Coordinates of C-alpha atoms in Angstrom, one line a residue:
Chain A
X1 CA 148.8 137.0 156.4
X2 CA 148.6 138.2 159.9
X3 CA 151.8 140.5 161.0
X4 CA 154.4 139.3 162.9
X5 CA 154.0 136.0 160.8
X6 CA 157.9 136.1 160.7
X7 CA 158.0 134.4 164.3
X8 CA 156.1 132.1 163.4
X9 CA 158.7 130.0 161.1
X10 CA 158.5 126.3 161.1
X11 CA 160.7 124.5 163.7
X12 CA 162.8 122.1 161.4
X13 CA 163.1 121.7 157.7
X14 CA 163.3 124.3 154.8
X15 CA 161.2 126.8 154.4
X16 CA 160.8 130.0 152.9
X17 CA 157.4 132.9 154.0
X18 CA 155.4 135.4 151.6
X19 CA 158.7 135.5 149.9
X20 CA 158.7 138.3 147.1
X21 CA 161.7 139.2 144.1
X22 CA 162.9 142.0 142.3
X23 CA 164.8 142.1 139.3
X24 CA 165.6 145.7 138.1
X25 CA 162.6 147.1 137.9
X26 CA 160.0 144.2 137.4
X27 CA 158.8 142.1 140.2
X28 CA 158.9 138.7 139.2
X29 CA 157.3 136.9 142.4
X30 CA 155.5 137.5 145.4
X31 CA 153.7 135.8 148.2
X32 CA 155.2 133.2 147.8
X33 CA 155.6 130.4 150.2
X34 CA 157.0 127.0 150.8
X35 CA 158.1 124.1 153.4
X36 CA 160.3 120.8 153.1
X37 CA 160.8 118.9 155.9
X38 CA 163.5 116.5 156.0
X39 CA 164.1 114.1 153.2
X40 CA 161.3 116.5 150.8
X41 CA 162.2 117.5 147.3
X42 CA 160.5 120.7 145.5
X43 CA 160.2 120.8 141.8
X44 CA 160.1 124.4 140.3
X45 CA 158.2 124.7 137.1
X46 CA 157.0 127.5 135.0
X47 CA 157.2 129.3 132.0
X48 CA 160.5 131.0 131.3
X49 CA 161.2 134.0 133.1
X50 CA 158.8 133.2 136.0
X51 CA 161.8 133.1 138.3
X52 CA 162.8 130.0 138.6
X53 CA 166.6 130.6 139.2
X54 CA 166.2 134.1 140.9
X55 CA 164.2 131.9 143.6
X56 CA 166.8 129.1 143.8
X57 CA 169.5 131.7 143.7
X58 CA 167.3 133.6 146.9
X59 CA 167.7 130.0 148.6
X60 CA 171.1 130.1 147.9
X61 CA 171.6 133.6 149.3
X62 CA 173.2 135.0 146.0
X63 CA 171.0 138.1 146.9
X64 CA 168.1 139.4 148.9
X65 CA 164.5 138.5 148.8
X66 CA 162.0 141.8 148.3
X67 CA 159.9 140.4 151.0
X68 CA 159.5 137.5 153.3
X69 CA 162.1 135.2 155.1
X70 CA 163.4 132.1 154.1
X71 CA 163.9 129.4 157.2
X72 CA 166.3 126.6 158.3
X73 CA 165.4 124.8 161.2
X74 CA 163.7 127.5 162.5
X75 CA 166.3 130.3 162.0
X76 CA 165.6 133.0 159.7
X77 CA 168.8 131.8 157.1
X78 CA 169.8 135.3 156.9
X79 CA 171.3 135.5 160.2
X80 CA 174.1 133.3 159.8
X81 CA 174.9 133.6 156.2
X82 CA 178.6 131.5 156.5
X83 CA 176.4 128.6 158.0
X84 CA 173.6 128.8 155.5
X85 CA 176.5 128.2 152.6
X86 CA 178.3 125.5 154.5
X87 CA 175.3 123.5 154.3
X88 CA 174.3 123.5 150.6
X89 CA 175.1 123.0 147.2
X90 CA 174.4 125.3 144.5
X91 CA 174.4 124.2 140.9
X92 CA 173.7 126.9 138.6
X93 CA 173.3 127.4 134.6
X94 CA 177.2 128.0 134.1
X95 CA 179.5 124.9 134.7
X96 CA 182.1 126.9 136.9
X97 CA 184.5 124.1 135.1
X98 CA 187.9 125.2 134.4
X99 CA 189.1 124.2 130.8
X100 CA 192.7 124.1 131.7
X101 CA 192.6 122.1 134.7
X102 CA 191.7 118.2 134.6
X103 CA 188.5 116.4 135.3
X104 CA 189.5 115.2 138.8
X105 CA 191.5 118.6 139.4
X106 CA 188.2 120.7 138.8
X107 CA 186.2 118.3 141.2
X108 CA 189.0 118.1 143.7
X109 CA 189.3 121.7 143.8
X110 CA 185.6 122.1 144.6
X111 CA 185.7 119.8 147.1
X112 CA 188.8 120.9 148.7
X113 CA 186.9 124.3 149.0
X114 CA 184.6 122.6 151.1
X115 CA 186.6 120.7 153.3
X116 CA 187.5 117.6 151.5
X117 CA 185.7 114.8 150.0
X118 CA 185.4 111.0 147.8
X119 CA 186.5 112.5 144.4
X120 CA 187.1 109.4 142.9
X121 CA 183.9 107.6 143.9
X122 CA 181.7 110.9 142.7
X123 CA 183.2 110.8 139.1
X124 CA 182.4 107.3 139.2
X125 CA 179.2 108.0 139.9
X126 CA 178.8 110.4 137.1
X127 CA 180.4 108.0 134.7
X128 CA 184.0 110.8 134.3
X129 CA 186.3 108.0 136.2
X130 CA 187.7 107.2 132.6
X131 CA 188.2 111.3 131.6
X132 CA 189.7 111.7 135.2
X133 CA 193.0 112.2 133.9
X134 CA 191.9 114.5 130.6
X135 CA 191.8 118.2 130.3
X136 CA 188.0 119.5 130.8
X137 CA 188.4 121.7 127.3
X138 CA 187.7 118.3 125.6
X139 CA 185.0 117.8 127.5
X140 CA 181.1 117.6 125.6
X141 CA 178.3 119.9 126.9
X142 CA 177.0 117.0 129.0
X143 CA 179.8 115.3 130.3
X144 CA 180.7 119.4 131.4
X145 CA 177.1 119.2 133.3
X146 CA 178.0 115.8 135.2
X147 CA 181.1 117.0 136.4
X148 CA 179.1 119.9 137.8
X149 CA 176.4 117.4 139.5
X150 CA 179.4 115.3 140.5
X151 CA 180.2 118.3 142.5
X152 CA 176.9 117.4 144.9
X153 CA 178.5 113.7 145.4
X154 CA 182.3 114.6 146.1
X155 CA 181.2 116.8 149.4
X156 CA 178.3 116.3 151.2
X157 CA 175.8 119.0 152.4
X158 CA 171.8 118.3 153.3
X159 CA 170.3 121.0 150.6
X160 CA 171.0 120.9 147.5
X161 CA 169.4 123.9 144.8
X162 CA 170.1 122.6 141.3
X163 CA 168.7 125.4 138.6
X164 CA 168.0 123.0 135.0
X165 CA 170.2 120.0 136.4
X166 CA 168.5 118.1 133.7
X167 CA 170.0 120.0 130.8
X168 CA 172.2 118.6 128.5
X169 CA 172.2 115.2 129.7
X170 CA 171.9 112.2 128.4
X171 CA 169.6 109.3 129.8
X172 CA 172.1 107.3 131.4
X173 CA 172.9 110.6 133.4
X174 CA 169.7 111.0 134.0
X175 CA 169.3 107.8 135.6
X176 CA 172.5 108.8 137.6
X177 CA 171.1 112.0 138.4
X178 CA 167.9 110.6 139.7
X179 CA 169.5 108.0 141.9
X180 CA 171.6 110.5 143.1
X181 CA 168.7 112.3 144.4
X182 CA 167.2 109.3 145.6
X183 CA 170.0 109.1 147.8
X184 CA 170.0 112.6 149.5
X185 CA 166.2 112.4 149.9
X186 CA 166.7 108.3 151.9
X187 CA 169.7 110.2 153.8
X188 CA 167.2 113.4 154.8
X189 CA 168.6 115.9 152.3
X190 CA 166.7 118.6 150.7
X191 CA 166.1 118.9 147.4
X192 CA 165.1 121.9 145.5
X193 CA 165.5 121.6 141.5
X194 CA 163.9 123.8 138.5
X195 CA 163.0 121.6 135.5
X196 CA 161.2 122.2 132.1
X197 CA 161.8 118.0 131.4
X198 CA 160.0 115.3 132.9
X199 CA 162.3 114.5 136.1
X200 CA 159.8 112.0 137.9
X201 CA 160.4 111.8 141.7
X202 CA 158.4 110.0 144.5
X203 CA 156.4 112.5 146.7
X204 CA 158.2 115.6 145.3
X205 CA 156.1 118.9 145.7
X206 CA 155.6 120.9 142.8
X207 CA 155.5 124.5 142.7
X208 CA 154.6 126.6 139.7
X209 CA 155.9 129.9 139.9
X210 CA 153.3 131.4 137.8
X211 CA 151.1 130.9 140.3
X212 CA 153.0 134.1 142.1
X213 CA 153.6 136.2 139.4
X214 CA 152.6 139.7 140.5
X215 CA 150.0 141.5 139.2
X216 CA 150.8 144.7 137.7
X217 CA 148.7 147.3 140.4
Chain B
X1 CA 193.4 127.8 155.8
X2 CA 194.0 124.6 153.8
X3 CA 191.1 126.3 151.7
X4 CA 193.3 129.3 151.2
X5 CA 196.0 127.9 150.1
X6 CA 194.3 125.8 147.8
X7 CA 192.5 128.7 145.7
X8 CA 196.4 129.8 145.6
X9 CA 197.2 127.1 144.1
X10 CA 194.0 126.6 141.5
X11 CA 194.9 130.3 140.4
X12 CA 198.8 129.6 139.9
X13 CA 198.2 126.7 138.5
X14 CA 195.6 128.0 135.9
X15 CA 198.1 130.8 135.0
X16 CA 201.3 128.7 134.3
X17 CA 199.1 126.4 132.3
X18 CA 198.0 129.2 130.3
X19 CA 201.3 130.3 130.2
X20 CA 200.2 133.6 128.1
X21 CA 199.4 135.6 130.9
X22 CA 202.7 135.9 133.2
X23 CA 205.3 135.9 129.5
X24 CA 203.0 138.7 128.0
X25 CA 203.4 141.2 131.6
X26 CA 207.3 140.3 131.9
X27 CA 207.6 140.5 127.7
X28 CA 205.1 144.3 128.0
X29 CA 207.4 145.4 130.6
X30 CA 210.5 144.6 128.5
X31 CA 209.7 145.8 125.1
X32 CA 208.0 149.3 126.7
X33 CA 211.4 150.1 128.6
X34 CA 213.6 149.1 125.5
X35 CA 211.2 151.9 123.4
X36 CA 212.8 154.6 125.7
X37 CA 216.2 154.5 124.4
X38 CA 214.5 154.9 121.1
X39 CA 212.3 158.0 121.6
X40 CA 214.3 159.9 123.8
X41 CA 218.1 158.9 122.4
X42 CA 220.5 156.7 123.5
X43 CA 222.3 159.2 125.8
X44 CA 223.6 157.7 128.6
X45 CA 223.5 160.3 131.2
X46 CA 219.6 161.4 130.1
X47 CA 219.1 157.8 130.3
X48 CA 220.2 157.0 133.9
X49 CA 218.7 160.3 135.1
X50 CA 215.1 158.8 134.0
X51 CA 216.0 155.3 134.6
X52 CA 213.6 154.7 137.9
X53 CA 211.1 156.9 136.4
X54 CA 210.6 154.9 132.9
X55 CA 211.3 151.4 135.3
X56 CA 208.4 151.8 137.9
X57 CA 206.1 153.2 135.1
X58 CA 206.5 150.8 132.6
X59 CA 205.9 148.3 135.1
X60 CA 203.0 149.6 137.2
X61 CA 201.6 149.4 133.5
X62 CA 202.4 146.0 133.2
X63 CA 200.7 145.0 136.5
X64 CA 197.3 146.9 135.3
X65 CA 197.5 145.3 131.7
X66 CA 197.1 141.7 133.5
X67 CA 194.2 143.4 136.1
X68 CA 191.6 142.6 133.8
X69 CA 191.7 139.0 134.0
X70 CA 191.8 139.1 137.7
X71 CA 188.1 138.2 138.3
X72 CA 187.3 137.8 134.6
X73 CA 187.6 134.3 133.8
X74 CA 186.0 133.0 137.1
X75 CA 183.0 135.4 136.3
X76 CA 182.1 134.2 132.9
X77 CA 182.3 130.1 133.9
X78 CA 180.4 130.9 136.8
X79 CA 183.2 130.2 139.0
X80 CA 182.9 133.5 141.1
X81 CA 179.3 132.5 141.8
X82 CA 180.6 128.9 142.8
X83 CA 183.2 130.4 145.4
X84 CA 180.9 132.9 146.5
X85 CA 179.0 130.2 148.1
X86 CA 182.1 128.4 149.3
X87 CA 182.7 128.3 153.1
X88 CA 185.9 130.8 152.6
X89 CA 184.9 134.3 153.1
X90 CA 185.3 136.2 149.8
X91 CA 187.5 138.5 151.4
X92 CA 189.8 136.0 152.4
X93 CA 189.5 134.6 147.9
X94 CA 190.1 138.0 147.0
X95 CA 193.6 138.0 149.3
X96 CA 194.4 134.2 148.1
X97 CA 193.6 135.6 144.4
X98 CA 196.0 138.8 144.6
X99 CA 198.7 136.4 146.1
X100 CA 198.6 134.3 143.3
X101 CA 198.0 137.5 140.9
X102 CA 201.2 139.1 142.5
X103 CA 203.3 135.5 142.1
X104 CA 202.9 135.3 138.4
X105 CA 203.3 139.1 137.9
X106 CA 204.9 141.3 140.7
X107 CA 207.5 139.0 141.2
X108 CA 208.7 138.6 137.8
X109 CA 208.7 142.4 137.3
X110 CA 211.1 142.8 140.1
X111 CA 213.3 140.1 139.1
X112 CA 213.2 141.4 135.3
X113 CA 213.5 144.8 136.4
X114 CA 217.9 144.8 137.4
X115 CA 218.5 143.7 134.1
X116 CA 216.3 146.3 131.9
X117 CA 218.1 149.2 134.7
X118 CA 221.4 147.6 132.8
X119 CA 220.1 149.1 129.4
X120 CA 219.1 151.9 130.9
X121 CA 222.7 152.9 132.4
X122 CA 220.9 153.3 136.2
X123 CA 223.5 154.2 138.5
X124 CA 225.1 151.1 140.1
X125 CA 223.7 152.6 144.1
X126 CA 219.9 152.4 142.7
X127 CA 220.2 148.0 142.3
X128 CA 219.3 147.3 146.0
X129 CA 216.7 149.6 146.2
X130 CA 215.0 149.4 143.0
X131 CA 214.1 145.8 143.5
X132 CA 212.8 146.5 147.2
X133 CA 210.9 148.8 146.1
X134 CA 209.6 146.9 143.6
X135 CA 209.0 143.8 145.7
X136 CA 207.0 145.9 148.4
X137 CA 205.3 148.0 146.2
X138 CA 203.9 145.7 143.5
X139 CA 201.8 143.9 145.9
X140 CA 199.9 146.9 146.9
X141 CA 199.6 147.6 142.5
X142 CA 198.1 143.8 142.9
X143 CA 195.6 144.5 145.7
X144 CA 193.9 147.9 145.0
X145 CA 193.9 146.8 141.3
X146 CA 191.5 143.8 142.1
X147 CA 189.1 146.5 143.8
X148 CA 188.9 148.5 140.1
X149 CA 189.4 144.6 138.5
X150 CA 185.6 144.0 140.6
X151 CA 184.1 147.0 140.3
X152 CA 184.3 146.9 136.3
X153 CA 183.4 142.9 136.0
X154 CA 180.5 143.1 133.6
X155 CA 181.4 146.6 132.1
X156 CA 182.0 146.6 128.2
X157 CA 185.8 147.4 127.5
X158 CA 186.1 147.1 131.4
X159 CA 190.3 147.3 130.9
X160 CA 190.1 151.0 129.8
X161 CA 187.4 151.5 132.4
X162 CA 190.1 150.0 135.1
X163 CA 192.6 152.2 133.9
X164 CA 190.8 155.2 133.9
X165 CA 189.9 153.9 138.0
X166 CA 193.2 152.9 139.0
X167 CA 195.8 154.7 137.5
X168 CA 195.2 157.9 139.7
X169 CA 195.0 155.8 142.5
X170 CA 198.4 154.0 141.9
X171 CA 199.7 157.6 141.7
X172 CA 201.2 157.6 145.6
X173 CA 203.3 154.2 144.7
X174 CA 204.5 155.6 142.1
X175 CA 205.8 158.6 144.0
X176 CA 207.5 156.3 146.9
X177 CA 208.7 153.8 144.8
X178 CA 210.9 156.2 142.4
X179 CA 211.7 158.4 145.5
X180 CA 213.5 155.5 146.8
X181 CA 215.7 154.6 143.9
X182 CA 216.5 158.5 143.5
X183 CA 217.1 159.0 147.1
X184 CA 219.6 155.9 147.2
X185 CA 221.3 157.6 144.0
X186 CA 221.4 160.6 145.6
X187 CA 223.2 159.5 148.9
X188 CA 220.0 160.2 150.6
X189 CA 218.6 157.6 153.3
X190 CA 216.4 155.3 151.6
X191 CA 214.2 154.6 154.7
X192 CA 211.0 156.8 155.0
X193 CA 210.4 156.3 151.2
X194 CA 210.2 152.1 151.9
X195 CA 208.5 152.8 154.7
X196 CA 206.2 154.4 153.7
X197 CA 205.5 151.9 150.3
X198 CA 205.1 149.6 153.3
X199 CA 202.5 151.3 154.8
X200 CA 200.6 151.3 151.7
X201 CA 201.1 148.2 151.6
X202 CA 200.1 147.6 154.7
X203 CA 196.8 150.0 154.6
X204 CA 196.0 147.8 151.4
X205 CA 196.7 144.4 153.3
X206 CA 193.0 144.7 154.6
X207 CA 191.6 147.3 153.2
X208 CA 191.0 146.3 149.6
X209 CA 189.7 142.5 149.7
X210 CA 187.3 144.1 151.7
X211 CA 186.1 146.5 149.3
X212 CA 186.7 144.3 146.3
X213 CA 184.7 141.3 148.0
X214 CA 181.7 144.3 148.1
X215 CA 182.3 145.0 144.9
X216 CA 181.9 141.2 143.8
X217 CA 178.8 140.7 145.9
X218 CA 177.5 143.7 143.7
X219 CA 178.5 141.6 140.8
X220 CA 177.1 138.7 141.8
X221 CA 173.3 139.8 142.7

């Protein structure tokens, strides 16, 4: 790569440059690079431990990449970090659902945190409008993972990083979750998702992170 | 703001639900200040000379007991990542967190806290200014305990680990917070001890979130 690559970043879209990670002592990544434009989803495969999620949790900015620069638009995201968060949605391996609380409390909170937003319609969505009223502790292992996605429905934001969305669900939700992606690709969302099932999507680039695994010197 | 208020909210909430965690500080603080009496006899003059002492101790203890939990929960769900990511600065989370940390715990202990100076034969001049103290200077126990609450998420047996950090550092509250009670006892102005429990409270107000948001970004990566 030639230097001063890093002003040369793509002028809209997504995109991240010669991106490299660390974890402890191991680096699990490097020279890595990628670009969505509007409406462009990116599947992340590989082998576990590749770095999968430490790559969608660089996007998210839940920590610092080694090397390289990840892009929005043209703007190095680092810059503005509070703006960077305000437009995505990260959904992660843990829930973040809240036993006590009620189906439509945990989403509403969520939501609320974010500025507001169509609870009622994303559990619906999701198939939860009949648990709305019922405590999430007696909630299964999937329907805990579609209140999570329902999260991406009940605020909107244009990129969406979902580490295993897939897991856990059953194929009626995975019908949902498809269609759901569907829909934030036709409205010119980004889409960035780590998978080990089949999750077929039209025109989605694939990445396979083994591809970058460093090379022990 | 709205945001703010709603983490509040979520937090109270969460903790009346659970009920446990508010009846076991107030129920700590109660049964540790009814052991005095017992190990040091039921003397009332000995008593009411140690009253504020064995009061403010026993309930700074209380306050840490509940510490742990602060960031806890929210960090095992994956809640803490969640919020990270929220629009809210974390430092501004951290504040909203202690204020809901302090409502279920600092304000109970000041309300409890008249009736267990009963037992304890306090002299009738040290009321007012026991629960003042307590009402200004449990928020600050609230606030620099959720820096030592952030630093030890993760940790194994991270509530003796925020003992060990906070206990010296809850040391100048202490100090204030009696002097107060004994000062009023004593016919001595009560002023420069609040005021200065303010100021801690005040240097606090800012302060800490800021360090404990760090401290949870450290967490977090």
């Amino acid at each position: 790569m030639p230097a001063g690559r890093h002003t040369m970043l793509p002028a809209a879209g997504f995109a991240g440059i010669d991106l490299a990670c660390r974890r402890g002592e191991r680096l699990v990544f490097a020279g890595l690079s990628f670009s969505l434009a509007a409406g462009g989803a990116l599947v992340l495969t590989g082998p576990n431990g590749s770095g999968k999620s430490s790559l969608l949790r660089l996007m998210a900015g839940l920590g610092r990449p080694e090397a390289g620069v990840l892009s929005w638009d043209g703007a190095p995201v680092g810059e503005d970090p509070p703006a960077h968060r305000a437009r995505l949605h990260f959904i992660g391996h843990q829930e973040a659902v809240k036993p006590l609380l009620s189906v439509a409390e945990n989403l509403a909170f969520w939501a609320g945190m974010r500025g507001g937003g169509d609870v009622g319609q994303a559990l619906a969505r999701f198939r939860l409008a009949a648990f709305a009223g019922s405590p999430c502790r007696l909630l299964s292992a999937g329907q805990r993972r579609r209140l999570a996605l329902a999260r991406l429905l009940a605020s909107p934001a244009p990129l969406w990083l979902l580490d295993e969305p897939a897991t856990g669900l059953d194929s009626d939700a995975l019908d949902d979750l498809q269609a759901a992606i569907a829909a934030q690709r036709e409205a010119g969302g980004f889409v960035v998702l780590s998978t080990h099932t089949e999750l077929p999507m039209a025109g989605a680039a694939t990445l396979c992170l083994s591809d970058f695994a460093a090379r022990p010197a | 703001m709205s945001a703010f208020r709603l983490l509040v909210q979520r937090d109270l909430r969460l903790a009346l639900r659970q009920g446990g965690d508010a009846a076991m500080v107030v129920g700590f603080f109660v049964l540790a200040t009814i052991l005095f009496p017992f190990g040091v006899g039921p003397e009332p003059e000995l008593l009411a000379r140690i009253a504020a002492g064995i009061l403010w101790v026993t309930a700074l203890l209380a306050a840490l007991l509940s510490l742990e939990r602060l960031f806890q929960a929210d960090w095992e769900d994956g809640s803490l990542e969640a919020l990270s990511l929220m629009p809210l600065p974390l430092e501004a989370q951290v504040l909203a967190k202690c204020l809901a940390h302090w409502l279920v715990t600092g304000l109970p202990l000041s309300a409890t806290a008249p009736l267990l100076a009963l037992l304890l034969q306090l002299d009738a001049a040290g009321y007012k200014v026991l629960v003042a103290s307590l009402l200004l200077g449990t928020p600050t126990l609230s606030l620099i305990g959720a820096v030592g609450a952030a630093l030890s998420l993760g940790a194994r047996r991270g509530g003796v680990l925020l003992s060990l950090l906070m206990l010296p550092l809850y040391i100048p509250v202490l100090i204030f917070g009696v002097g107060a009670i004994e000062a009023s006892i004593g016919g001595f102005g009560v002023g420069p001890h609040l005021l200065l429990l303010g100021a801690l409270l005040a240097g606090a107000l800012p302060l800490a979130p800021l360090a404990a948001a760090a401290a949870l970004r450290q967490a977090l990566e």
